[in-house]
mmCIF file of C-alpha atoms in Angstrom:
data_model
loop_
_atom_site.group_PDB
_atom_site.id
_atom_site.type_symbol
_atom_site.label_atom_id
_atom_site.label_comp_id
_atom_site.label_asym_id
_atom_site.label_seq_id
_atom_site.Cartn_x
_atom_site.Cartn_y
_atom_site.Cartn_z
ATOM 1 C CA THR F 1 98.083 90.104 149.199
ATOM 2 C CA ILE F 2 99.821 92.704 147.196
ATOM 3 C CA GLN F 3 96.644 92.954 144.457
ATOM 4 C CA SER F 4 94.391 93.421 147.508
ATOM 5 C CA MET F 5 96.401 96.607 149.102
ATOM 6 C CA LEU F 6 96.798 98.284 145.611
ATOM 7 C CA LEU F 7 93.107 97.854 145.675
ATOM 8 C CA TRP F 8 93.033 99.779 148.780
ATOM 9 C CA ARG F 9 95.163 102.436 147.678
ATOM 10 C CA ALA F 10 93.130 102.873 144.693
ATOM 11 C CA ARG F 11 90.397 103.191 146.674
ATOM 12 C CA LEU F 12 91.776 106.111 148.993
ATOM 13 C CA LEU F 13 93.266 107.843 146.630
ATOM 14 C CA ARG F 14 90.077 108.280 144.986
ATOM 15 C CA PHE F 15 88.513 109.064 148.482
ATOM 16 C CA LEU F 16 91.444 110.912 149.309
ATOM 17 C CA SER F 17 91.957 112.801 145.390
ATOM 18 C CA PRO F 18 92.116 117.144 147.095
ATOM 19 C CA TYR F 19 94.323 116.182 149.484
ATOM 20 C CA GLN F 20 97.709 116.236 147.858
ATOM 21 C CA PRO F 21 97.835 112.756 146.356
ATOM 22 C CA TRP F 22 101.235 112.320 146.137
ATOM 23 C CA ILE F 23 101.675 112.567 149.579
ATOM 24 C CA ILE F 24 99.100 109.970 150.294
ATOM 25 C CA SER F 25 101.011 107.724 148.053
ATOM 26 C CA VAL F 26 103.971 108.186 149.022
ATOM 27 C CA LEU F 27 103.030 107.145 152.770
ATOM 28 C CA LEU F 28 101.041 104.129 151.510
ATOM 29 C CA LEU F 29 103.460 102.923 149.445
ATOM 30 C CA PHE F 30 105.985 103.065 152.722
ATOM 31 C CA ILE F 31 103.208 101.596 155.010
ATOM 32 C CA ILE F 32 102.490 98.723 152.008
ATOM 33 C CA SER F 33 106.141 97.734 151.873
ATOM 34 C CA SER F 34 107.081 97.622 155.234
ATOM 35 C CA HIS F 35 103.891 95.450 156.096
ATOM 36 C CA THR F 36 103.907 93.110 153.009
ATOM 37 C CA TYR F 37 105.895 90.252 154.227
ATOM 38 C CA GLN F 38 106.934 90.841 158.086
ATOM 39 C CA GLY F 39 103.453 92.036 159.262
ATOM 40 C CA PHE F 40 101.676 88.619 159.449
ATOM 41 C CA TYR F 41 104.526 86.975 161.222
ATOM 42 C CA SER F 42 105.506 89.872 163.808
ATOM 43 C CA TYR F 43 108.829 89.811 163.361
ATOM 44 C CA PRO F 44 110.603 92.991 161.772
ATOM 45 C CA SER F 45 112.899 93.122 159.524
ATOM 46 C CA MET F 46 116.038 91.752 159.858
ATOM 47 C CA SER F 47 115.085 90.379 163.600
ATOM 48 C CA THR F 48 117.257 87.656 165.043
ATOM 49 C CA VAL F 49 116.103 84.429 166.774
ATOM 50 C CA ILE F 50 117.654 81.448 168.593
ATOM 51 C CA GLU F 51 116.504 78.083 166.728
ATOM 52 C CA HIS F 52 116.612 75.038 169.527
ATOM 53 C CA ILE F 53 116.131 72.106 167.323
ATOM 54 C CA VAL F 54 115.839 68.295 169.155
ATOM 55 C CA LEU F 55 116.293 64.695 166.963
ATOM 56 C CA LEU F 56 114.608 62.506 168.471
ATOM 57 C CA LYS F 57 114.506 58.328 168.141
ATOM 58 C CA VAL F 58 111.420 57.233 169.591
ATOM 59 C CA LYS F 59 111.142 53.272 170.898
ATOM 60 C CA PRO F 60 109.866 50.857 167.915
ATOM 61 C CA GLU F 61 107.963 49.612 171.126
ATOM 62 C CA ALA F 62 106.211 52.882 171.716
ATOM 63 C CA SER F 63 102.329 53.430 171.405
ATOM 64 C CA ASP F 64 100.043 55.587 169.861
ATOM 65 C CA GLU F 65 99.943 57.259 173.071
ATOM 66 C CA ASP F 66 103.100 57.394 174.119
ATOM 67 C CA ILE F 67 103.748 59.533 170.950
ATOM 68 C CA LYS F 68 100.645 61.531 171.805
ATOM 69 C CA LYS F 69 101.613 62.654 174.796
ATOM 70 C CA LEU F 70 105.596 63.382 173.614
ATOM 71 C CA ILE F 71 103.649 65.628 171.319
ATOM 72 C CA GLU F 72 101.175 67.511 173.248
ATOM 73 C CA GLY F 73 103.836 68.058 175.762
ATOM 74 C CA ALA F 74 105.761 69.297 173.444
ATOM 75 C CA GLN F 75 103.550 71.648 172.313
ATOM 76 C CA SER F 76 103.100 73.116 175.838
ATOM 77 C CA LEU F 77 106.635 74.564 175.878
ATOM 78 C CA ARG F 78 105.118 77.082 174.367
ATOM 79 C CA THR F 79 104.084 79.110 177.117
ATOM 80 C CA ILE F 80 107.342 79.352 178.471
ATOM 81 C CA PRO F 81 108.367 83.249 178.216
ATOM 82 C CA GLY F 82 110.664 83.800 175.185
ATOM 83 C CA VAL F 83 109.096 81.246 173.195
ATOM 84 C CA ILE F 84 108.151 82.162 169.890
ATOM 85 C CA SER F 85 106.682 79.098 168.703
ATOM 86 C CA ILE F 86 107.513 75.365 169.079
ATOM 87 C CA THR F 87 106.859 72.534 166.045
ATOM 88 C CA VAL F 88 107.039 69.177 166.956
ATOM 89 C CA GLY F 89 106.482 65.890 164.103
ATOM 90 C CA SER F 90 107.513 62.968 163.134
ATOM 91 C CA THR F 91 110.370 62.636 160.485
ATOM 92 C CA PHE F 92 109.661 61.783 157.130
ATOM 93 C CA ALA F 93 111.474 60.798 153.320
ATOM 94 C CA GLU F 94 110.005 60.585 150.311
ATOM 95 C CA GLU F 95 110.939 57.871 147.697
ATOM 96 C CA TRP F 96 112.063 60.613 145.665
ATOM 97 C CA MET F 97 114.845 61.629 148.389
ATOM 98 C CA PRO F 98 117.688 59.554 149.834
ATOM 99 C CA ASP F 99 116.886 58.429 153.866
ATOM 100 C CA ARG F 100 118.622 61.058 155.962
ATOM 101 C CA ARG F 101 116.888 60.673 159.206
ATOM 102 C CA ASN F 102 119.566 58.076 160.590
ATOM 103 C CA GLY F 103 117.655 56.291 162.869
ATOM 104 C CA HIS F 104 115.875 60.182 163.885
ATOM 105 C CA THR F 105 112.209 59.400 164.341
ATOM 106 C CA HIS F 106 110.838 62.654 165.536
ATOM 107 C CA THR F 107 112.014 66.575 165.682
ATOM 108 C CA LEU F 108 111.392 69.207 167.896
ATOM 109 C CA SER F 109 112.112 72.552 166.999
ATOM 110 C CA CYS F 110 111.664 75.572 169.682
ATOM 111 C CA ARG F 111 112.115 79.633 168.147
ATOM 112 C CA LEU F 112 112.938 81.677 170.789
ATOM 113 C CA GLN F 113 113.468 85.534 171.248
ATOM 114 C CA SER F 114 117.125 85.255 172.357
ATOM 115 C CA LYS F 115 120.214 83.764 174.026
ATOM 116 C CA GLU F 116 118.599 84.647 177.496
ATOM 117 C CA ALA F 117 115.455 83.581 176.696
ATOM 118 C CA LEU F 118 117.019 80.139 175.827
ATOM 119 C CA ARG F 119 118.662 80.098 179.301
ATOM 120 C CA VAL F 120 115.233 80.128 181.066
ATOM 121 C CA TYR F 121 113.619 77.637 178.703
ATOM 122 C CA GLN F 122 116.338 75.074 179.549
ATOM 123 C CA ASP F 123 115.897 76.400 183.496
ATOM 124 C CA HIS F 124 112.044 76.346 183.277
ATOM 125 C CA PRO F 125 110.359 73.682 185.350
ATOM 126 C CA LEU F 126 108.205 72.912 182.541
ATOM 127 C CA HIS F 127 111.086 72.136 180.299
ATOM 128 C CA ALA F 128 112.198 69.268 183.011
ATOM 129 C CA GLN F 129 108.289 68.106 183.526
ATOM 130 C CA VAL F 130 108.200 67.506 179.787
ATOM 131 C CA LYS F 131 111.577 66.137 179.165
ATOM 132 C CA LYS F 132 111.427 63.593 182.182
ATOM 133 C CA GLU F 133 107.978 62.829 181.990
ATOM 134 C CA CYS F 134 106.917 62.937 178.118
ATOM 135 C CA MET F 135 109.776 62.172 176.696
ATOM 136 C CA LEU F 136 112.921 60.527 178.008
ATOM 137 C CA PRO F 137 110.365 57.361 178.968
ATOM 138 C CA VAL F 138 109.811 56.403 175.252
ATOM 139 C CA LEU F 139 113.428 57.554 173.676
ATOM 140 C CA ALA F 140 115.762 54.913 172.511
ATOM 141 C CA GLU F 141 119.161 56.949 173.163
ATOM 142 C CA PRO F 142 119.423 60.509 174.467
ATOM 143 C CA PRO F 143 118.403 63.005 171.663
ATOM 144 C CA MET F 144 120.108 65.070 169.938
ATOM 145 C CA ALA F 145 120.076 68.946 170.369
ATOM 146 C CA VAL F 146 121.754 72.243 168.577
ATOM 147 C CA ASP F 147 121.156 75.797 169.424
ATOM 148 C CA TYR F 148 122.316 78.550 166.566
ATOM 149 C CA GLU F 149 121.167 81.927 165.949
ATOM 150 C CA SER F 150 119.700 83.323 162.758
ATOM 151 C CA VAL F 151 118.554 85.782 161.131
ATOM 152 C CA VAL F 152 114.630 85.183 159.982
ATOM 153 C CA VAL F 153 114.185 85.495 156.408
ATOM 154 C CA LEU F 154 110.738 85.097 155.241
ATOM 155 C CA GLY F 155 109.687 83.012 152.001
ATOM 156 C CA ASP F 156 107.435 84.645 149.086
ATOM 157 C CA SER F 157 104.889 82.255 150.105
ATOM 158 C CA THR F 158 102.072 84.334 150.617
ATOM 159 C CA GLU F 159 102.674 85.096 146.666
ATOM 160 C CA LYS F 160 101.328 82.630 143.738
#
């Protein structure tokens, strides 16, 4: 957190006080400001990524084991080169919100390094295998997928 970084800054300044603390202070301020948010997530400032979003409608008769296989298969796609992250889960609607799912029961989100990485992902044998063996057998209809390029903007969730 910022408080712990400032505490370390104060300790370091006390230790190095004879060595022009204003230079050290400026240097530490630069380090703290450039790593406060990005450092924890390994995203350089203003980096662009490709988002691959897939909406799934799982058959009502699909078993818990079928859904577990779907989720584990999707999670295994993280090993494909160029994949930054994979998330997959059941959709939901809270009682206080309108149900916007349109019958989609699960969603897969894949963050990739580039458009070239999306091509590698789409053509990868593991992707074809997971789609054929884990997804298509349990789907009520073909999945809906969209891809877009985005700048990563991190929230302030690290501060309270």
